[in-house]
Coordinates of C-alpha atoms and ligand atoms in Angstrom, one line a residue:
M1 CA -42.5 -47.1 -26.9
K2 CA -42.3 -43.0 -26.5
T3 CA -42.4 -42.0 -22.7
P4 CA -45.5 -40.2 -22.0
V5 CA -44.3 -37.3 -20.3
P6 CA -43.8 -35.1 -22.8
D7 CA -47.1 -35.3 -24.3
Y8 CA -48.3 -34.6 -21.0
L9 CA -46.8 -32.1 -20.2
N10 CA -48.0 -30.6 -23.9
H11 CA -51.5 -31.7 -22.5
V12 CA -50.3 -29.4 -19.3
L13 CA -49.6 -26.3 -21.1
S14 CA -52.2 -26.6 -23.9
Q15 CA -54.5 -26.3 -21.2
C16 CA -53.4 -23.2 -19.2
N17 CA -52.6 -21.7 -22.4
L18 CA -56.5 -20.2 -21.8
N19 CA -55.9 -18.2 -18.3
D20 CA -55.5 -14.8 -19.4
S21 CA -55.7 -13.5 -16.0
G22 CA -52.5 -11.1 -14.4
A23 CA -50.7 -8.1 -15.4
L24 CA -46.9 -7.5 -16.6
A25 CA -45.1 -5.8 -14.1
D26 CA -44.1 -2.1 -14.8
Y27 CA -42.7 -0.2 -12.3
I28 CA -39.6 -1.9 -14.1
P29 CA -40.4 -0.2 -17.3
E30 CA -38.5 -2.9 -19.9
L31 CA -40.7 -5.3 -18.4
A32 CA -44.1 -4.1 -19.8
N33 CA -42.3 -4.9 -23.2
A34 CA -42.4 -8.4 -22.4
D35 CA -44.5 -10.5 -24.8
P36 CA -47.3 -11.4 -22.6
N37 CA -48.1 -14.9 -24.6
K38 CA -44.8 -16.5 -24.6
L39 CA -45.3 -19.8 -22.1
A40 CA -42.5 -22.4 -21.2
L41 CA -42.5 -25.5 -18.9
A42 CA -39.7 -27.5 -17.6
L43 CA -39.1 -30.3 -15.5
S44 CA -36.1 -32.3 -14.6
T45 CA -35.4 -35.6 -12.7
V46 CA -32.7 -35.8 -10.1
D47 CA -30.7 -37.7 -12.7
G48 CA -30.5 -35.2 -14.8
T49 CA -33.1 -35.3 -17.8
V50 CA -34.9 -32.7 -18.9
Y51 CA -38.0 -32.7 -20.3
T52 CA -39.3 -28.9 -21.5
T53 CA -41.7 -27.8 -23.7
G54 CA -43.9 -23.9 -25.4
D55 CA -40.9 -21.3 -25.4
D56 CA -38.0 -22.8 -24.4
D57 CA -36.0 -21.0 -25.8
V58 CA -37.2 -17.8 -24.4
E59 CA -34.2 -15.9 -22.2
F60 CA -35.7 -13.9 -19.2
T61 CA -34.6 -12.1 -16.0
I62 CA -34.1 -14.5 -12.9
Q63 CA -35.6 -11.3 -10.8
S64 CA -36.3 -13.0 -7.4
M65 CA -35.4 -16.6 -8.0
S66 CA -32.1 -15.9 -7.6
K67 CA -32.3 -15.6 -3.9
P68 CA -32.5 -18.3 -3.2
F69 CA -29.2 -18.7 -4.7
A70 CA -27.6 -15.8 -2.9
Y71 CA -28.5 -16.7 -0.1
A72 CA -27.1 -20.4 -0.8
L73 CA -23.5 -18.6 -1.8
A74 CA -23.8 -16.3 1.7
I75 CA -24.1 -19.9 3.4
Q76 CA -21.3 -20.9 1.9
H77 CA -19.0 -18.0 2.2
L78 CA -20.5 -17.4 5.9
G79 CA -21.7 -20.2 7.4
L80 CA -25.0 -20.6 8.5
E81 CA -25.2 -19.0 11.7
K82 CA -23.4 -15.5 10.9
V83 CA -25.8 -15.4 7.9
L84 CA -28.5 -15.5 11.0
Q85 CA -27.3 -13.0 12.7
K86 CA -28.2 -10.8 9.7
V87 CA -31.3 -12.3 8.0
G88 CA -34.3 -14.4 9.5
V89 CA -36.2 -17.4 8.5
E90 CA -39.8 -16.0 9.3
P91 CA -43.0 -15.4 6.4
S92 CA -43.5 -12.2 6.4
G93 CA -47.0 -12.5 5.4
E94 CA -45.9 -9.1 3.8
A95 CA -45.6 -7.8 -0.1
F96 CA -41.9 -8.8 -1.6
N97 CA -41.2 -5.2 -1.3
Q98 CA -42.5 -4.3 2.2
I99 CA -40.3 -1.6 3.9
S100 CA -40.1 -3.3 7.0
L101 CA -38.1 -5.1 9.8
D102 CA -38.9 -7.6 12.3
A103 CA -40.4 -5.6 15.1
K104 CA -38.1 -7.7 17.9
T105 CA -35.2 -8.5 16.1
K106 CA -34.6 -5.7 14.0
L107 CA -33.5 -7.7 10.9
P108 CA -35.1 -8.9 7.5
K109 CA -37.6 -10.9 7.8
N110 CA -36.4 -13.2 6.0
P111 CA -34.5 -13.7 2.6
M112 CA -37.3 -14.4 0.0
I113 CA -38.2 -10.6 0.0
N114 CA -36.7 -7.5 -1.1
S115 CA -35.3 -6.4 2.1
G116 CA -33.2 -10.2 3.0
A117 CA -32.4 -10.3 -0.8
I118 CA -30.8 -6.6 -0.6
T119 CA -29.1 -7.9 2.6
T120 CA -28.4 -11.1 1.6
H121 CA -26.4 -10.2 -1.7
S122 CA -24.0 -8.1 0.3
L123 CA -23.1 -11.1 2.2
I124 CA -22.4 -12.4 -1.3
P125 CA -18.1 -12.5 -1.5
H126 CA -16.2 -10.0 -3.5
D127 CA -13.0 -8.5 -4.3
D128 CA -12.0 -6.0 -6.9
Q129 CA -12.0 -8.0 -9.8
I130 CA -15.4 -10.6 -9.6
S131 CA -18.3 -8.4 -7.7
R132 CA -21.1 -9.8 -5.9
A133 CA -23.5 -10.3 -8.9
E134 CA -20.7 -11.8 -11.4
H135 CA -20.4 -14.3 -8.6
L136 CA -24.0 -15.5 -8.9
R137 CA -23.2 -15.0 -12.2
R138 CA -21.1 -17.8 -12.5
F139 CA -22.7 -20.0 -10.0
L140 CA -25.5 -20.3 -11.6
S141 CA -24.5 -21.1 -15.1
E142 CA -22.7 -23.6 -13.6
L143 CA -25.8 -25.2 -12.2
A144 CA -27.5 -24.3 -15.2
G145 CA -24.5 -25.8 -17.4
R146 CA -24.3 -23.1 -19.7
E147 CA -22.1 -19.4 -19.7
L148 CA -25.7 -17.5 -18.4
S149 CA -25.5 -13.1 -18.9
F150 CA -26.8 -10.2 -17.9
D151 CA -29.8 -8.7 -19.5
E152 CA -28.0 -5.0 -20.0
Q153 CA -30.9 -3.4 -21.0
V154 CA -33.8 -4.8 -18.0
Y155 CA -30.1 -3.7 -15.3
A156 CA -30.6 -0.5 -16.4
S157 CA -34.4 0.0 -16.8
E158 CA -34.7 -0.9 -13.1
L159 CA -32.0 1.0 -11.8
K160 CA -34.1 3.9 -13.1
T161 CA -36.5 3.2 -10.9
A162 CA -35.6 1.3 -8.3
F163 CA -36.7 4.0 -5.7
R164 CA -38.4 1.5 -3.7
N165 CA -34.8 -1.2 -3.8
L166 CA -33.2 2.5 -2.3
S167 CA -35.3 3.0 0.4
I168 CA -34.7 -0.3 1.9
G169 CA -31.7 -0.6 1.7
Y170 CA -30.7 3.2 3.4
M171 CA -33.2 1.8 6.4
L172 CA -31.4 -1.3 6.4
R173 CA -28.0 1.1 6.8
T174 CA -29.9 3.2 9.2
V175 CA -29.9 0.4 11.3
G176 CA -26.9 -1.5 10.6
V177 CA -27.8 -4.6 8.7
L178 CA -25.5 -2.8 6.1
D179 CA -22.2 -1.6 6.5
E180 CA -21.5 0.0 3.6
D181 CA -22.4 2.4 0.8
P182 CA -26.7 0.7 0.4
V183 CA -26.8 2.2 -2.9
D184 CA -23.9 0.1 -4.2
V185 CA -25.2 -2.7 -2.5
V186 CA -29.0 -2.3 -4.2
N187 CA -27.3 -1.8 -8.2
G188 CA -25.7 -5.4 -7.0
Y189 CA -29.2 -6.8 -5.9
I190 CA -30.6 -5.7 -9.9
R191 CA -27.7 -6.8 -11.3
Q192 CA -27.9 -9.9 -9.8
C193 CA -32.0 -9.7 -11.0
A194 CA -31.0 -9.2 -14.3
I195 CA -29.0 -13.0 -14.9
K196 CA -30.6 -14.5 -17.8
V197 CA -31.9 -17.8 -18.1
T198 CA -34.2 -19.8 -19.8
V199 CA -37.1 -22.4 -18.2
K200 CA -34.8 -25.1 -19.3
D201 CA -31.5 -23.4 -17.2
L202 CA -34.1 -23.1 -14.4
A203 CA -35.0 -26.8 -14.7
N204 CA -31.3 -27.4 -15.1
I205 CA -30.4 -25.6 -12.0
T206 CA -33.2 -27.0 -9.8
S207 CA -32.3 -30.4 -10.2
V208 CA -29.0 -30.0 -8.1
L209 CA -31.7 -28.3 -5.4
A210 CA -34.0 -31.5 -5.9
N211 CA -30.5 -34.0 -6.4
G212 CA -29.1 -32.6 -2.3
G213 CA -26.5 -30.4 -4.0
I214 CA -24.9 -33.2 -6.3
Q215 CA -25.0 -32.3 -10.4
A216 CA -26.8 -35.3 -11.6
K217 CA -24.2 -35.0 -14.7
T218 CA -21.3 -34.2 -13.7
G219 CA -21.2 -35.9 -9.9
K220 CA -20.4 -32.8 -8.3
Q221 CA -21.5 -31.8 -5.2
L222 CA -21.9 -27.9 -6.0
L223 CA -23.5 -27.2 -2.5
D224 CA -23.6 -28.8 0.4
R225 CA -26.6 -31.6 1.8
G226 CA -27.2 -29.2 5.0
I227 CA -27.3 -25.5 2.6
V228 CA -29.6 -26.7 0.2
R229 CA -32.3 -28.0 3.4
Q230 CA -31.7 -24.4 4.1
V231 CA -32.7 -22.6 1.6
L232 CA -35.4 -25.5 0.4
S233 CA -36.8 -24.7 4.2
V234 CA -36.9 -21.0 3.2
M235 CA -38.4 -21.7 -0.1
M236 CA -41.7 -23.1 1.6
T237 CA -42.4 -20.8 3.9
C238 CA -41.4 -17.2 1.9
G239 CA -40.8 -18.7 -1.1
M240 CA -43.8 -16.4 -2.5
Y241 CA -44.3 -13.9 -0.5
D242 CA -47.8 -13.2 1.2
A243 CA -49.4 -16.1 -0.8
A244 CA -46.9 -18.3 0.9
G245 CA -49.1 -19.9 2.7
D246 CA -52.3 -20.9 -0.3
W247 CA -49.1 -22.0 -1.8
L248 CA -48.5 -24.6 0.6
S249 CA -52.0 -26.1 1.1
T250 CA -52.3 -26.0 -2.9
V251 CA -49.3 -27.1 -4.4
G252 CA -47.1 -27.9 -1.5
I253 CA -43.8 -28.3 -2.7
P254 CA -40.8 -25.2 -2.3
A255 CA -41.3 -22.6 -4.4
K256 CA -40.0 -19.3 -6.1
S257 CA -41.1 -16.9 -8.1
G258 CA -39.5 -13.7 -9.9
V259 CA -41.5 -11.0 -11.3
A260 CA -40.7 -11.5 -15.1
G261 CA -42.8 -14.2 -14.9
G262 CA -41.2 -17.9 -13.7
I263 CA -41.7 -19.6 -11.1
I264 CA -39.1 -22.1 -9.6
G265 CA -40.5 -25.3 -7.7
V266 CA -38.1 -28.5 -6.1
L267 CA -39.3 -31.5 -5.2
P268 CA -36.5 -33.0 -2.7
G269 CA -35.2 -36.7 -4.4
Q270 CA -37.8 -35.7 -7.2
V271 CA -38.3 -33.4 -10.1
G272 CA -37.4 -29.5 -10.2
I273 CA -40.3 -27.6 -12.5
A274 CA -39.5 -24.3 -13.3
V275 CA -42.6 -22.2 -15.7
F276 CA -42.6 -18.9 -17.4
S277 CA -45.8 -16.4 -18.3
P278 CA -44.7 -13.0 -18.0
K279 CA -48.4 -11.7 -16.6
L280 CA -48.4 -11.6 -12.9
D281 CA -51.2 -12.1 -10.3
E282 CA -51.5 -9.3 -7.1
H283 CA -49.0 -10.9 -4.8
G284 CA -46.3 -10.6 -8.3
N285 CA -46.7 -14.0 -9.2
S286 CA -47.1 -16.1 -12.2
A287 CA -50.7 -16.5 -12.7
R288 CA -50.4 -19.1 -15.8
G289 CA -47.4 -20.4 -13.3
I290 CA -49.3 -20.7 -10.1
Q291 CA -52.1 -23.0 -12.6
I292 CA -49.5 -24.8 -14.3
F293 CA -47.6 -25.7 -10.6
E294 CA -50.8 -26.8 -9.0
R295 CA -51.9 -29.0 -11.7
L296 CA -48.6 -30.5 -11.8
S297 CA -48.0 -31.2 -8.2
N298 CA -52.6 -32.1 -7.9
D299 CA -52.0 -35.1 -11.3
M300 CA -48.5 -36.4 -10.3
G301 CA -49.0 -36.4 -6.2
L302 CA -46.0 -33.8 -5.7
H303 CA -47.2 -32.3 -2.6
L304 CA -44.7 -32.2 0.0
M305 CA -47.0 -33.1 3.0
E306 CA -48.5 -35.9 1.4
G307 CA -45.2 -37.3 1.9
T308 CA -43.6 -40.8 0.9
P309 CA -45.5 -43.9 2.9
S310 CA -43.5 -46.1 4.0
A311 CA -43.9 -49.5 1.5
Q312 CA -44.6 -51.4 5.3
T313 CA -42.2 -53.7 4.8
I314 CA -38.9 -54.1 5.2
V315 CA -38.3 -57.8 5.8
Q316 CA -38.9 -59.7 2.0
R317 CA -38.3 -63.2 4.1
R318 CA -37.0 -64.5 6.8
Y319 CA -35.2 -68.3 6.5
S320 CA -33.3 -70.8 8.0
P321 CA -31.2 -72.9 5.0
Q322 CA -30.3 -75.2 7.0
Q323 CA -34.7 -75.7 9.2
D324 CA -32.8 -75.8 11.8
D325 CA -32.1 -72.2 12.9
S326 CA -28.3 -71.9 13.4
I327 CA -28.3 -69.5 10.6
V328 CA -31.0 -67.4 9.9
I329 CA -31.9 -64.7 7.0
Y330 CA -33.5 -61.4 7.1
E331 CA -33.9 -60.9 3.0
L332 CA -34.2 -56.7 3.4
V333 CA -36.2 -55.6 0.6
G334 CA -37.0 -51.8 -0.5
A335 CA -35.9 -48.2 1.3
L336 CA -34.0 -48.5 5.2
Q337 CA -35.0 -45.0 6.7
F338 CA -36.2 -44.5 10.4
A339 CA -40.1 -45.9 9.7
E340 CA -38.5 -49.0 8.2
A341 CA -35.5 -49.2 10.6
E342 CA -37.5 -49.2 13.7
M343 CA -40.3 -52.5 12.1
L344 CA -37.2 -54.2 11.1
L345 CA -35.8 -54.1 14.9
R346 CA -39.4 -54.7 15.8
I347 CA -39.7 -57.9 14.0
V348 CA -35.9 -59.4 14.8
Q349 CA -36.1 -58.5 18.9
E350 CA -38.2 -61.6 18.7
E351 CA -35.4 -63.3 18.0
P352 CA -34.4 -65.6 21.3
N353 CA -31.4 -65.2 22.0
G354 CA -28.4 -67.7 20.7
N355 CA -25.2 -67.9 19.5
N356 CA -26.5 -69.1 16.0
T357 CA -25.5 -66.8 13.0
I358 CA -27.7 -63.9 11.8
I359 CA -27.8 -62.7 8.6
F360 CA -29.2 -59.4 7.1
D361 CA -29.4 -59.7 2.8
L362 CA -29.5 -56.0 1.5
N363 CA -29.2 -57.2 -1.6
N364 CA -32.8 -56.0 -2.3
L365 CA -32.3 -52.9 -0.5
S366 CA -33.0 -49.4 -3.0
L367 CA -31.9 -47.4 -0.1
M368 CA -30.9 -47.1 2.9
N369 CA -30.4 -43.3 4.4
D370 CA -27.9 -42.0 7.6
V371 CA -30.5 -43.2 10.4
G372 CA -31.5 -46.1 8.8
R373 CA -28.0 -47.4 8.6
R374 CA -26.9 -46.1 12.4
M375 CA -30.2 -48.6 13.7
L376 CA -29.2 -51.3 12.2
I377 CA -25.7 -51.3 13.1
E378 CA -27.2 -50.6 16.8
G379 CA -29.3 -53.7 16.2
I380 CA -26.5 -55.5 14.8
D381 CA -24.4 -54.6 18.3
R382 CA -27.5 -55.8 20.8
L383 CA -27.8 -59.2 19.0
I384 CA -23.9 -59.4 19.2
E385 CA -23.9 -58.4 23.0
D386 CA -26.4 -61.5 22.8
G387 CA -24.8 -63.9 21.6
H388 CA -25.2 -63.9 18.2
E389 CA -23.0 -64.1 15.2
V390 CA -23.9 -61.4 13.0
V391 CA -23.0 -61.6 9.1
V392 CA -24.4 -58.6 6.4
V393 CA -24.3 -59.6 2.9
D394 CA -23.9 -56.0 1.2
P395 CA -23.2 -56.2 -2.4
D396 CA -23.3 -52.1 -2.7
Y397 CA -21.3 -51.2 0.3
L398 CA -23.3 -49.1 2.0
I399 CA -21.5 -50.4 5.5
E400 CA -18.5 -49.2 5.4
Q401 CA -16.6 -51.2 7.9
E402 CA -17.0 -54.7 9.9
L403 CA -16.5 -53.3 13.0
T404 CA -19.6 -51.5 14.9
D405 CA -19.6 -48.4 17.1
R406 CA -19.0 -50.5 20.1
G407 CA -16.2 -51.7 18.2
Q408 CA -17.3 -55.2 17.7
V409 CA -17.0 -57.3 14.4
M410 CA -19.7 -58.8 12.2
T411 CA -18.4 -59.8 8.8
I412 CA -19.5 -58.6 5.3
Y413 CA -19.1 -60.4 2.6
R414 CA -20.4 -59.1 -1.5
H415 CA -23.0 -62.1 -2.3
L416 CA -25.0 -64.2 0.1
D417 CA -23.2 -67.4 -2.2
D418 CA -20.0 -66.3 -0.9
F419 CA -21.2 -67.2 2.8
L420 CA -23.0 -69.9 2.2
S421 CA -20.0 -72.0 0.0
K422 CA -17.6 -71.0 2.6
L423 CA -19.9 -72.6 5.3
S424 CA -20.8 -76.2 2.8
G425 CA -16.6 -76.6 2.9
L426 CA -17.6 -75.7 -1.3
T427 CA -14.3 -73.1 -2.5
K428 CA -15.9 -70.1 -3.6
S429 CA -16.0 -69.8 -7.4
E430 CA -15.0 -66.7 -9.0
Ligands
LIG1 N1 -35.6 -7.1 -9.0 C1 -36.8 -6.7 -8.3 C2 -37.3 -6.0 -7.1 O1 -36.3 -6.3 -6.3 C3 -37.6 -8.8 -8.1 C4 -38.8 -8.3 -7.6 C5 -39.3 -9.9 -7.9 O2 -38.8 -10.6 -8.6 N2 -40.3 -10.8 -7.2 O3 -38.3 -5.6 -7.2

């Protein structure tokens, strides 16, 4: 058996190949030389598997898809609070290169439009040896798992016609958002946009965002979970510029486009997606790229607002091995998040007070998030206060210690049999 995923991706690509709408970006002269027929798609899973199809080895410039990662680096370097003092998080509803500031705060509205991105670029760490763009290139190389390089031609080409971005730079300098030479900062930002990638690189990069900042192949935490959340939030509301609302309702996943024709999208906990097709719609987003995302989101049920419904079951069974309720076992199944923890505690509150033993068997739990863990332990505390003895069967070390938050003791076993055999006086078989 071969997995059907590559065939499916091929099929989507061949259908979208028929769409000939849009036009090449030409305000960066070099981009007008791109082959308009190129088309590629890559999809990554959170375990680091990448499927690619179409022109997947064609390199193109990352352009505005660099903005979320510059933002991430700035937050990692300075902390979110300092970054928020320079760039907001409100969707602008304006074109990506609008020369504008927020009327009230006098700051760029968000880090995904050029004014915010030029500001964010200035917040990336740098020193005499390593420029900000180089710093970002190294970071993206680590995320991509290979050494990326700059497209010197596109860089030089954009520099020659960067009048609009220079205007934005001077505006930012005038109001004190930038406090250094705006020409240098804009040059650095344009260099950041000229990092070359393939859809495969982008899929590897987005897989780290989908996986809460952890690169699955190396197991390294490359970005803090909180930074990933911040970056994805801003991508969700601002990543597609003045088409962000349309994108949210039709595709519904955090995304960022670039003017060379790339779009990346990330569904947290599930997949990263990257497409490339150079012709752009009127908002500067890849026309065929949008169509591919709409198709994938529909077919694969990726829209964030569909959520992941709770399985509506957490207790697989409640039973008593000795038929007398002196021991009651709750066998849990599935994911223990807020909705399931609420359900579990509502069920367990029916236990009459007493000094019997209550066992939570976590063997079949697939996931326990932080709030699920805290609620379970709170429930355990309350059961102990009601007089029960509490045992947890925790083969996967989901609970860190036998002491509850209130300093009470639950007993943890790795296997239910260990507990039961001890109970019946049998010696444990190793
Ligand atoms: N380098 C481009 C610019 O600043 C990036 C814009 C984009 O990709 N939307 O104009």
